[in-house]
Short mmCIF file of C-alpha atoms in Angstrom, two decimals:
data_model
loop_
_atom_site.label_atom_id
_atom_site.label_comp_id
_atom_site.label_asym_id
_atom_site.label_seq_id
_atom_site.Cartn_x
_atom_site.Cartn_y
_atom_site.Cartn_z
CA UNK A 1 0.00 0.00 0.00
CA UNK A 2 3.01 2.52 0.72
CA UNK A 3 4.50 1.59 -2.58
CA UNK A 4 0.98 2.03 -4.14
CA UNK A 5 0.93 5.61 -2.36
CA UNK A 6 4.40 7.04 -3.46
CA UNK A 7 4.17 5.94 -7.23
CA UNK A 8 0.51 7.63 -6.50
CA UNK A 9 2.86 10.55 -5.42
CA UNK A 10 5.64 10.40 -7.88
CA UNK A 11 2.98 10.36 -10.72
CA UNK A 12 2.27 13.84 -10.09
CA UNK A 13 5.89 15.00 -10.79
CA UNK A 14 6.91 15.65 -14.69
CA UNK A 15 10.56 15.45 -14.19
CA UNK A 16 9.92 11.60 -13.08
CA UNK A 17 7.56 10.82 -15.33
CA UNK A 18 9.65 12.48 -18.21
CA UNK A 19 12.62 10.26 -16.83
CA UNK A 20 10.72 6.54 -16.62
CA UNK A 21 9.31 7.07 -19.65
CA UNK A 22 12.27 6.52 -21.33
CA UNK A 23 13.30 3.44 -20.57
CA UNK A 24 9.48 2.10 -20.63
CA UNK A 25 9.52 3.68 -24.07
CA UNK A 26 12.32 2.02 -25.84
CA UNK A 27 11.41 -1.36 -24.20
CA UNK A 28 7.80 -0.91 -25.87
CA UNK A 29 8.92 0.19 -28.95
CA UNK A 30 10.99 -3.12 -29.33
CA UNK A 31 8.58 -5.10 -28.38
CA UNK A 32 6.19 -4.20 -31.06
CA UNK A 33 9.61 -4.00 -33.60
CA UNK A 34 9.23 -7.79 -32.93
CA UNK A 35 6.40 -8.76 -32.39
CA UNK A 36 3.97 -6.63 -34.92
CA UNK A 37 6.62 -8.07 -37.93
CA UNK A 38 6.16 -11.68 -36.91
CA UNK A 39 2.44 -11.75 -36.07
CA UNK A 40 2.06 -9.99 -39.69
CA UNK A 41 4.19 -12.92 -41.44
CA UNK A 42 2.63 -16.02 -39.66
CA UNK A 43 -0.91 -14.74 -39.60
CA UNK A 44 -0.86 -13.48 -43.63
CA UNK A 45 1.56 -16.41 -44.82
CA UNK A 46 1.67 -19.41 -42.41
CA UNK A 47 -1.67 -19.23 -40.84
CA UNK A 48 -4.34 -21.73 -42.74
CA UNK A 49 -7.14 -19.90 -45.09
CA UNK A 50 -10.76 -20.03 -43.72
CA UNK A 51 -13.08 -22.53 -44.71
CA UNK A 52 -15.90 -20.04 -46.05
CA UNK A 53 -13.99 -16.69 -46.62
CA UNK A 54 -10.57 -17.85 -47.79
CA UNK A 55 -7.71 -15.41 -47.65
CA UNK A 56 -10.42 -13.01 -47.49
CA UNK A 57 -10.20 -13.66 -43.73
CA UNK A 58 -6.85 -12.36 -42.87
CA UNK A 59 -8.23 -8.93 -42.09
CA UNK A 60 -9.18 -9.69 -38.85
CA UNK A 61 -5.29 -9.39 -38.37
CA UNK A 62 -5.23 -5.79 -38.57
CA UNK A 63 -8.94 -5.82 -37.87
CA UNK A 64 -9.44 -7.31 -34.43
CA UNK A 65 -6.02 -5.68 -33.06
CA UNK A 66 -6.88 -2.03 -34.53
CA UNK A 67 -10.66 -2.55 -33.03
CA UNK A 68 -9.47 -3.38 -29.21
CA UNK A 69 -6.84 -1.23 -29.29
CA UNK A 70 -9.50 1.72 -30.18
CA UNK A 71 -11.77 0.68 -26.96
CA UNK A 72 -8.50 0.27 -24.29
CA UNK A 73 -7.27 3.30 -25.85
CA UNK A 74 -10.84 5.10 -24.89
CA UNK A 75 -10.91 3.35 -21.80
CA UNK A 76 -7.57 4.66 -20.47
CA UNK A 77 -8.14 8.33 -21.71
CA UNK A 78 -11.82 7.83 -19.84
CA UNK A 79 -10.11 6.44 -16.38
CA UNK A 80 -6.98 9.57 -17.36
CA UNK A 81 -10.33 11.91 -17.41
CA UNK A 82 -11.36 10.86 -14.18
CA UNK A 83 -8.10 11.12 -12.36
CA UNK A 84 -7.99 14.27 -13.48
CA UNK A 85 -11.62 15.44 -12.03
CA UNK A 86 -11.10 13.85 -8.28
CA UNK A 87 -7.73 14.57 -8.11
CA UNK A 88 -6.50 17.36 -10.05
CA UNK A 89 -3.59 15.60 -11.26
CA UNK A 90 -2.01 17.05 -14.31
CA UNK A 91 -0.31 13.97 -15.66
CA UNK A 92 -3.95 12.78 -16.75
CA UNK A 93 -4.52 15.65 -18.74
CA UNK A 94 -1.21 14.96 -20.68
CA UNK A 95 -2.16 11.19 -21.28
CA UNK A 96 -5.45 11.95 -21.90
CA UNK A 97 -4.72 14.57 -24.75
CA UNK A 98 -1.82 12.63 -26.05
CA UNK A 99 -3.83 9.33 -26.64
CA UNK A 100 -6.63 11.23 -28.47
CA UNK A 101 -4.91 11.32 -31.82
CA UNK A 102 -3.81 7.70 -31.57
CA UNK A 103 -7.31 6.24 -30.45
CA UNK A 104 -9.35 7.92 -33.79
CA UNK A 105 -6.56 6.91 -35.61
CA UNK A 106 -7.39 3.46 -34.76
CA UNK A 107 -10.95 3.30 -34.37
CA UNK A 108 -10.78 4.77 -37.83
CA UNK A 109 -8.54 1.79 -39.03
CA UNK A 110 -10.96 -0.69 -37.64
CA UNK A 111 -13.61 0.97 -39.05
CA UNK A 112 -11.83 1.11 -42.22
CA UNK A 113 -10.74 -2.85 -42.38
CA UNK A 114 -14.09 -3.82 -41.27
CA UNK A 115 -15.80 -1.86 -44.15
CA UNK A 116 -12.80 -3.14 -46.72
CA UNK A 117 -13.81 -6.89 -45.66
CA UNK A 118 -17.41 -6.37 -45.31
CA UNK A 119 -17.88 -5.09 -48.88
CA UNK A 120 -17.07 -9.16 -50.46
CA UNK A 121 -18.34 -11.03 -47.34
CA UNK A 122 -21.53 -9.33 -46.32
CA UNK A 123 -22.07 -7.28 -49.57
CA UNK A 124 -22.35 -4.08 -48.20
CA UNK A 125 -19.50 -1.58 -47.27
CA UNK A 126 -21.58 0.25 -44.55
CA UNK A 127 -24.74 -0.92 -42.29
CA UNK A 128 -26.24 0.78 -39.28
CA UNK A 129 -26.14 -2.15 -37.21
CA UNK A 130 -25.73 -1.86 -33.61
CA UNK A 131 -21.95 -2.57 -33.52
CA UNK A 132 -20.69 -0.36 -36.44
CA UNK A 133 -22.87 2.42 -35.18
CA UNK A 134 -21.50 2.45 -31.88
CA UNK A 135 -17.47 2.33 -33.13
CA UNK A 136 -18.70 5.35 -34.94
CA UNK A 137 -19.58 6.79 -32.05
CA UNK A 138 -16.11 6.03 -30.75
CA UNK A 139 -14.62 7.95 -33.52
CA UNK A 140 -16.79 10.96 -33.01
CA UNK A 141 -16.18 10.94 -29.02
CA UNK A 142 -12.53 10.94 -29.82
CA UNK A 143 -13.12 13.68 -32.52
CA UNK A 144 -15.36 15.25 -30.45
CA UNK A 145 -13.41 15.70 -27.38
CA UNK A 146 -10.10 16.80 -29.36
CA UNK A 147 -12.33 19.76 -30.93
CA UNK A 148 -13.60 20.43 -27.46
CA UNK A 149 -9.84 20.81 -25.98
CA UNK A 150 -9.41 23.22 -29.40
CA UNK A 151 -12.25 25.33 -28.67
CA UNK A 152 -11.22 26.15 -25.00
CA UNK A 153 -8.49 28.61 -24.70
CA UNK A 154 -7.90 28.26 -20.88
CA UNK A 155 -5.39 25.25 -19.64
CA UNK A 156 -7.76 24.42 -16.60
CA UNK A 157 -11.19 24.39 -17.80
CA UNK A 158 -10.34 22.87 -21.08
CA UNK A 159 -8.71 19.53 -19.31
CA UNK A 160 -12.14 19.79 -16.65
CA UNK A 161 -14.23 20.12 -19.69
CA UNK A 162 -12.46 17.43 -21.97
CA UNK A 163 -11.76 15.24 -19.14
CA UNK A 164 -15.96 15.06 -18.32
CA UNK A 165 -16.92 14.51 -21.73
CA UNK A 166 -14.21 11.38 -21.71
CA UNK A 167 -15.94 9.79 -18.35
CA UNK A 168 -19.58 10.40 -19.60
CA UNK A 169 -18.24 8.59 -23.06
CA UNK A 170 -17.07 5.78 -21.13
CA UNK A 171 -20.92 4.55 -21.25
CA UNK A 172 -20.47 3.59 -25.00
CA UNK A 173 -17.80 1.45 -24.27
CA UNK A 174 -19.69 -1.96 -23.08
CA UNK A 175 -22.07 -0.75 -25.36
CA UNK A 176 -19.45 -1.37 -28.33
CA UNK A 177 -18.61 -4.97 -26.27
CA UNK A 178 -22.27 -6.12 -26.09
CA UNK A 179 -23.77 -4.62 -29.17
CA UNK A 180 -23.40 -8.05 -30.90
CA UNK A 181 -25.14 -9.94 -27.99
CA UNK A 182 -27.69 -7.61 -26.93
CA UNK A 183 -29.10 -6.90 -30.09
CA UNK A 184 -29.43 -9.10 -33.51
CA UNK A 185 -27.00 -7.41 -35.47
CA UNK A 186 -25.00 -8.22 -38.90
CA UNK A 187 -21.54 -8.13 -36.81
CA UNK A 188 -20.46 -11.85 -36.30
CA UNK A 189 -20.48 -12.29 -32.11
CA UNK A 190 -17.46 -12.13 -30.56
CA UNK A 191 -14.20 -15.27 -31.43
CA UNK A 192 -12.82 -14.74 -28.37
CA UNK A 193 -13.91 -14.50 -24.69
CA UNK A 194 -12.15 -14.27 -21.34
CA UNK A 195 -14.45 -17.82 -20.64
CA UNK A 196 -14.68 -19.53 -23.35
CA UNK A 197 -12.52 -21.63 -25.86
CA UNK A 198 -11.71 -19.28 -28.81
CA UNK A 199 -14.02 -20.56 -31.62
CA UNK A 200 -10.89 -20.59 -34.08
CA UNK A 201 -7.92 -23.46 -34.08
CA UNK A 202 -4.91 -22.21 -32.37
CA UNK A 203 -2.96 -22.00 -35.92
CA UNK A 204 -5.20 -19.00 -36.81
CA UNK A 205 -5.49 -17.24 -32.98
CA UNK A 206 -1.74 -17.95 -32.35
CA UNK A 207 -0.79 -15.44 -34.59
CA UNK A 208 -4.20 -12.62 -33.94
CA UNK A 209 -2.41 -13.29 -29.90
CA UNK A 210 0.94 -12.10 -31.18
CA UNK A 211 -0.54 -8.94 -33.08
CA UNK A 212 -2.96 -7.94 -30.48
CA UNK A 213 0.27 -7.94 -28.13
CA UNK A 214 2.20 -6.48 -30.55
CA UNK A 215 -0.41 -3.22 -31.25
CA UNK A 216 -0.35 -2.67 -27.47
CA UNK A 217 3.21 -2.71 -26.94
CA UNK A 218 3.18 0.01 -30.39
CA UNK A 219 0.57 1.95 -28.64
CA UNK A 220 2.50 2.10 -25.56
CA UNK A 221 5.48 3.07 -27.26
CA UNK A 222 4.00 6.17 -29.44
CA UNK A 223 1.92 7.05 -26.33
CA UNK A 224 5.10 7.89 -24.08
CA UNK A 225 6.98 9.70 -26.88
CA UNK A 226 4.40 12.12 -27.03
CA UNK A 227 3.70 11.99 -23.81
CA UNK A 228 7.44 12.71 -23.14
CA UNK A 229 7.19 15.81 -25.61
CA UNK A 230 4.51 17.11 -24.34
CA UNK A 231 5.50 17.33 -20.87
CA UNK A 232 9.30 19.29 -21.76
CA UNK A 233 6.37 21.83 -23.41
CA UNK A 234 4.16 22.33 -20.74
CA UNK A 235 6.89 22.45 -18.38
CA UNK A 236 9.22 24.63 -20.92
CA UNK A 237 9.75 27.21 -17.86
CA UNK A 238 11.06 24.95 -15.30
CA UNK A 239 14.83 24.43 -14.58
CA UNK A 240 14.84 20.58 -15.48
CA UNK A 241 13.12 20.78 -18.77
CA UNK A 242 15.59 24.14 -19.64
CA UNK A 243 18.32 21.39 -18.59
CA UNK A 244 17.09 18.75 -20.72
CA UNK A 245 16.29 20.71 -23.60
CA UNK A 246 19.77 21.93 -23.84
CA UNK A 247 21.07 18.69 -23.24
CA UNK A 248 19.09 16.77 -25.86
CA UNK A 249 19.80 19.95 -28.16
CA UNK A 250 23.85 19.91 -27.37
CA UNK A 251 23.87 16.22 -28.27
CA UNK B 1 -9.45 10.98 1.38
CA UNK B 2 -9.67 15.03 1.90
CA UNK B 3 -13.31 16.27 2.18
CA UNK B 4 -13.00 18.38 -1.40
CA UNK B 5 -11.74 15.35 -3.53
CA UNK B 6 -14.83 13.07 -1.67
CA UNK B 7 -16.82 15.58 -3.04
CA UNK B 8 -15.88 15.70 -6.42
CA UNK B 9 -15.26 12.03 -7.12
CA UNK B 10 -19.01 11.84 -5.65
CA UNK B 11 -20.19 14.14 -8.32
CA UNK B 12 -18.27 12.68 -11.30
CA UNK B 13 -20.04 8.91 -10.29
CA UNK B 14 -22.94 10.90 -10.16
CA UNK B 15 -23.01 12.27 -13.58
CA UNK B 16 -21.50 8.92 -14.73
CA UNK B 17 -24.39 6.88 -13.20
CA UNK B 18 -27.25 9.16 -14.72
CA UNK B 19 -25.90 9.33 -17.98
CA UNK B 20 -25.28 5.67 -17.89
CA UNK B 21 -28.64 5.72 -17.01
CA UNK B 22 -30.02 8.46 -19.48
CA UNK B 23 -28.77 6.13 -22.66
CA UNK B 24 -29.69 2.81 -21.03
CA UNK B 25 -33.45 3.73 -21.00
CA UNK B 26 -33.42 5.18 -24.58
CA UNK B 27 -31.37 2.28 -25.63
CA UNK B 28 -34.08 0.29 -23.82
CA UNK B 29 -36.99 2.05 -25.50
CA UNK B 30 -35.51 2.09 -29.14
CA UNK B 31 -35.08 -1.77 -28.92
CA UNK B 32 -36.80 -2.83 -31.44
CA UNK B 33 -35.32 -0.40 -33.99
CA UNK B 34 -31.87 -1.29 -33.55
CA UNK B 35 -32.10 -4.73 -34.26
CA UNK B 36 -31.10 -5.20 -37.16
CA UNK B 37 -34.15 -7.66 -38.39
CA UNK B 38 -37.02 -9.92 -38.27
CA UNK B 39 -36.40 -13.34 -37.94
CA UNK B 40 -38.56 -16.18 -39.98
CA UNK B 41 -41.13 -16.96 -37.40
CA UNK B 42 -41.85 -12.87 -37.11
CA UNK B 43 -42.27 -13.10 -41.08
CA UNK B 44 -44.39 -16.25 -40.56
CA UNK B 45 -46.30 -15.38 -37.96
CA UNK B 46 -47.52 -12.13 -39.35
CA UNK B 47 -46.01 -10.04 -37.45
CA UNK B 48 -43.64 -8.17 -39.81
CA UNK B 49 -45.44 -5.51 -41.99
CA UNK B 50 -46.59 -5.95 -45.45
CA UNK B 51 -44.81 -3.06 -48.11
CA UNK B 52 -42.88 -1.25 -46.45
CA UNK B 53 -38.85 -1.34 -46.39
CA UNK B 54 -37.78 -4.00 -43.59
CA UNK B 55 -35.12 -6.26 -43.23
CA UNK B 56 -35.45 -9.87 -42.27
CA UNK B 57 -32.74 -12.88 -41.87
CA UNK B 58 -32.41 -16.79 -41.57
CA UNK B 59 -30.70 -19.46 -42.90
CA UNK B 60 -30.92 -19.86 -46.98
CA UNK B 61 -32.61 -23.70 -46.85
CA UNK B 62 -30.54 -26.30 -48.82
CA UNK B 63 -31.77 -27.25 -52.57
CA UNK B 64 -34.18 -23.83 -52.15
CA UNK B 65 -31.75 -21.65 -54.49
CA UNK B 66 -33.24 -21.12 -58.09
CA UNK B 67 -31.51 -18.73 -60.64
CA UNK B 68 -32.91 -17.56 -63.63
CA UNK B 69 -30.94 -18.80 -66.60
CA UNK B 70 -31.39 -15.33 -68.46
CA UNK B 71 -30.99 -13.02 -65.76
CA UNK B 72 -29.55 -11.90 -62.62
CA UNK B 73 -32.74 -13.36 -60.92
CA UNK B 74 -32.69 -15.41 -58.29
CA UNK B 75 -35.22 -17.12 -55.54
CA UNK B 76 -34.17 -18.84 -52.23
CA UNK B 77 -35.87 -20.03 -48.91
CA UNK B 78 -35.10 -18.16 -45.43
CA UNK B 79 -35.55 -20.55 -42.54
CA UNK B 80 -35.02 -20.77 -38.81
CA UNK B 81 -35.00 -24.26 -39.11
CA UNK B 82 -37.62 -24.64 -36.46
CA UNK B 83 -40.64 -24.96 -38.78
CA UNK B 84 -40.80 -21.09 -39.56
CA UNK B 85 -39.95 -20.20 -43.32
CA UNK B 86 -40.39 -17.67 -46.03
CA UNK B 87 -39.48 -16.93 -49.83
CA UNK B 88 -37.53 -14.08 -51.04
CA UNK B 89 -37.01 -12.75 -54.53
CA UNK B 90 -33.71 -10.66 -55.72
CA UNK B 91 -32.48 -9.76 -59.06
CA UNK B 92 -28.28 -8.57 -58.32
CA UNK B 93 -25.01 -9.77 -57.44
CA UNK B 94 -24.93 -12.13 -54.24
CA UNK B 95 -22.35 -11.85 -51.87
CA UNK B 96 -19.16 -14.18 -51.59
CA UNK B 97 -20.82 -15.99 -48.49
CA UNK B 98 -23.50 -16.38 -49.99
CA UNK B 99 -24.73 -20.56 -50.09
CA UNK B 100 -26.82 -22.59 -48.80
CA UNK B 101 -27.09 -23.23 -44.91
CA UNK B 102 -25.73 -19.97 -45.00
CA UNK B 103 -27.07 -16.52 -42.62
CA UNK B 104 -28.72 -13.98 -44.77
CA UNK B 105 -29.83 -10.82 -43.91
CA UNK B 106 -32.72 -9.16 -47.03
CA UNK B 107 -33.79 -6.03 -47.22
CA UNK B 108 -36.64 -5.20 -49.02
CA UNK B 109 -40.52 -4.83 -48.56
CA UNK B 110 -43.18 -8.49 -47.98
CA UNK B 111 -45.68 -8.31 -50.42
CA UNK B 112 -49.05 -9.06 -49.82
CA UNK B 113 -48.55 -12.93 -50.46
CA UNK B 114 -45.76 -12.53 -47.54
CA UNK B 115 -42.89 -13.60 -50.21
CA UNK B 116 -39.90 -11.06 -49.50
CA UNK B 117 -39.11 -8.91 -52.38
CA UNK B 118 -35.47 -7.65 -51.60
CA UNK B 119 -33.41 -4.77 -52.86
CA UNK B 120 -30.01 -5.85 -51.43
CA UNK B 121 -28.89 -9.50 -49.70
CA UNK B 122 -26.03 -9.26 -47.18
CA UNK B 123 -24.48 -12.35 -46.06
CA UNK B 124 -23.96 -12.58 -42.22
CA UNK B 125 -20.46 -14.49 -41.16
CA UNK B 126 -20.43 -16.21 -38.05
CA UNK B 127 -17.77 -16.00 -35.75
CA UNK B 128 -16.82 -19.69 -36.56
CA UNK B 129 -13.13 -20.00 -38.32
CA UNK B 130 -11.48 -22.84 -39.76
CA UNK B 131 -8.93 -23.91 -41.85
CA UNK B 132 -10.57 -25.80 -45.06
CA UNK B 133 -9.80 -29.71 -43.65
CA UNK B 134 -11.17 -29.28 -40.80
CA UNK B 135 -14.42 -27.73 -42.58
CA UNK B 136 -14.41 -30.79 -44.41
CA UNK B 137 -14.55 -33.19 -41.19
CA UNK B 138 -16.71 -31.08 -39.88
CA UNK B 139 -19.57 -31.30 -41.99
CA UNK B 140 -18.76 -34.88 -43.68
CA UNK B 141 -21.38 -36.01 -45.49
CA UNK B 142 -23.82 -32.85 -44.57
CA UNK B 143 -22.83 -31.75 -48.24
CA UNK B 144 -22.76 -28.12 -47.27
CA UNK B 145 -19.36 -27.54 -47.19
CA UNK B 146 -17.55 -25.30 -49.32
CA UNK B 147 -13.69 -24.74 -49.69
CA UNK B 148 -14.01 -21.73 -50.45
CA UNK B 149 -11.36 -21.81 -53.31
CA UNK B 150 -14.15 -20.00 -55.38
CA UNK B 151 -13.32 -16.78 -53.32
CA UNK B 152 -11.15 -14.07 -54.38
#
C-alpha cells in the first residue's frame, strides 16, 4: 500500500515521469519491432485460409487488433479523465490529450478494415447495425473531445471540460462490447472471450495473440513519446526541462 | 481521502451513473429499432409488416436456391429451421458468403402474399473460423461444405 501511495505521489511529478518514460519507451517500442513483424508474417503467410472466406479472412489481423486497441485506448483516456476530475492531477490531462490522436486513428482503421472486408463477405460496405454504429460513435467521441480541448483557450477548464466529456463517453464502451449480444446485429459475435474456448484453431489465434500484443506494446510506445514531448512543453519554464532541452539539443 | 476530492469524485459517479442511465433507458426504448431484423417466425407469424422497407434474416434452406438462366434473378428459402420459413425474390449480385445453410440478412418490402421482395442481400459471417480440412470433417457427409477456393 506505501508503494501504491508514493508511485501515487511520484505520478504527479513531470521530471519523473519524463525520466521513466524513457526506458518504458524504448522497451515498448521493441517489443512491437518484434512482435507486430512476426504476427504480420505467420498470420498473412503461415496461418491456414478459412473454410468459407478464404484469404479473405486475414483482415481480422489488422482488424481485431486495430478494433481493441481503439476501446483500451478510450478506456484509459476515460479512467486519465477521471483522475484528473477527483484529483486534479495534471499527468492525466497529458495522457489523456496525447492518446486522443492515436485512439481515432485506430478506431478509424478498424472501421476502415471492417468496411474493406465487409464489402465481399456481407455485400455491403456500410450498415447501421448496432456494432458499427456504436465504433462510430467512438470515432466521433474521440473527434469530439479533441475539438472540445481546441475550442477552450484556458489550460484548466479545457482539461475539466475534456476530461468530463471522456468519463460520460465511457458509457459507450460496453455498449461497443455487447452490441453483438444484446441486439441481432449483422456483426459476427465475438471469437474470443475471457471464458470460453476461442471458436478458431490455435494455428489462426496464435498469430491474432501475437498482433494484439504487438499493437499494445506500439501503442504504448508512441503514447510515451508524445507523452514525453509534451510534458518538456508544458513544463518549458522549469529548470529541469531548460536542462534537458539543452542537453538533448547539445547532443 | 480530503473532504473536497470526496466531493468531487461523488459528483463525477454521479453524472456517470445518470448518464449511464439516461442512454440505457433510450437504448431500452428504441429496442426494437436497432435490431437489425425480423427473424422467420416474425415473417411467418404475421407479425412483420406488409410493403414497407424492412429487413429480415435466416438461414438460406438447402436445394431452395433457383436462378434464372437469363438473368440476374434469383429465388431462395429463409428458414429458422424450427418450422418457420419464407421466400424471397432478388435480381443482383450475391455476396461471396452467400450458399446454402448460410445466414442472410434481405432487405426489401413483404408483399401481400408474404414472399420477400429484396433490394439488397447481405451475407452474415459467423464468428466460426477454420482452416478448409477441418471444414471438411466437420460437416462430412452434410454436403454443405464449401472450400471456399471459389473466393477471391
Amino acid at each position: 500500500m506505501g508503494m501504491l501511495k508514493t508511485f501515487w505521489h511520484r505520478l504527479g511529478s513531470p521530471p519523473w515521469m519524463y525520466g521513466i518514460a524513457r526506458p518504458w519507451m524504448w522497451g515498448f517500442g521493441v517489443l512491437a519491432a518484434v512482435l507486430i513483424p512476426a504476427g504480420l508474417i505467420w498470420g498473412l503467410f503461415i496461418a491456414p485460409p478459412d473454410y468459407q472466406q478464404s484469404d479473405a479472412f486475414r483482415i481480422i489481423y489488422v482488424h481485431v487488433p486495430t478494433a481493441i486497441l481503439a476501446q483500451s485506448c478510450y478506456l484509459m483516456i476515460g479512467i486519465a479523465g477521471f483522475v484528473h476530475l477527483v484529483w486534479r492531477m495534471k499527468l492525466a490531462d497529458v495522457v489523456l490529450q496525447e492518446a486522443l490522436v492515436i485512439g481515432a486513428s485506430l478506431t478509424a482503421l478498424a472501421l476502415i478494415t471492417g468496411s474493406v472486408w465487409g464489402r465481399p463477405m456481407w455485400g455491403t460496405w456500410w450498415e447501421w447495425d448496432a456494432r458499427t454504429t456504436s465504433m462510430l460513435i467512438l470515432l466521433f467521441l474521440y473527434f469530439g473531445i479533441y475539438a472540445l480541448r481546441e475550442a477552450i483557450p484556458r489550460p484548466d477548464s479545457r482539461a475539466r471540460a475534456s476530461a468530463l466529456l471522456a468519463v460520460v463517453g465511457l458509457i459507450n464502451i460496453p455498449i461497443i462490447k455487447y452490441s453483438v449480444e444484446w441486439w441481432r446485429t449483422l456483426h459476427q459475435p465475438s471469437t474470443f472471450s475471457m471464458v470460453e474456448q476461442p471458436k478458431m484453431p490455435a494455428e489462426m489465434y496464435l498469430p491474432l495473440l501475437v498482433l494484439v500484443l504487438g499493437f499494445y506494446a506500439f501503442m504504448g510506445a508512441v503514447l510515451l513519446a508524445r507523452i514525453r514531448v509534451e510534458l518538456l512543453n508544458r513544463e518549458s519554464g522549469s529548470s529541469w526541462a531548460q536542462a534537458e532541452a539543452r542537453r538533448l539539443l547539445s547532443s | 481521502m480530503n473532504p473536497k476530492r470526496r466531493a468531487r469524485l461523488q459528483a463525477v459517479t454521479f453524472i456517470l451513473l445518470g448518464a449511464a442511465l439516461t442512454v440505457g433507458l433510450v437504448l431500452f426504448a428504441v429496442r426494437e429499432n436497432i435490431n437489425m431484423f425480423y427473424e422467420p417466425a416474425r415473417i411467418a407469424s404475421g407479425e412483420a409488416p406488409t410493403d414497407t422497407r424492412i429487413r429480415a434474416g435466416g438461414m438460406v434452406l438447402d436445394g431452395s436456391v433457383e436462378r434464372s438462366d437469363e438473368s440476374l434473378a434469383v429465388s431462395f428459402v429463409l428458414t429458422d429451421h424450427a418450422g418457420s420459413d419464407f421466400t424471397v425474390y432478388y435480381s443482383g449480385i450475391l455476396p461471396d458468403l452467400f450458399r446454402e445453410g448460410q445466414g442472410i440478412l434481405v432487405q426489401g418490402q413483404l408483399d401481400s402474399n408474404r414472399h420477400f421482395q429484396a433490394e439488397e442481400v447481405l451475407a452474415k459471417h459467423d464468428e466460426n473460423y477454420m482452416p478448409p480440412e477441418l471444414a471438411g470433417m466437420a460437416m462430412q457427409g452434410d454436403g454443405s461444405a464449401d472450400t471456399g477456393a471459389d473466393l477471391p
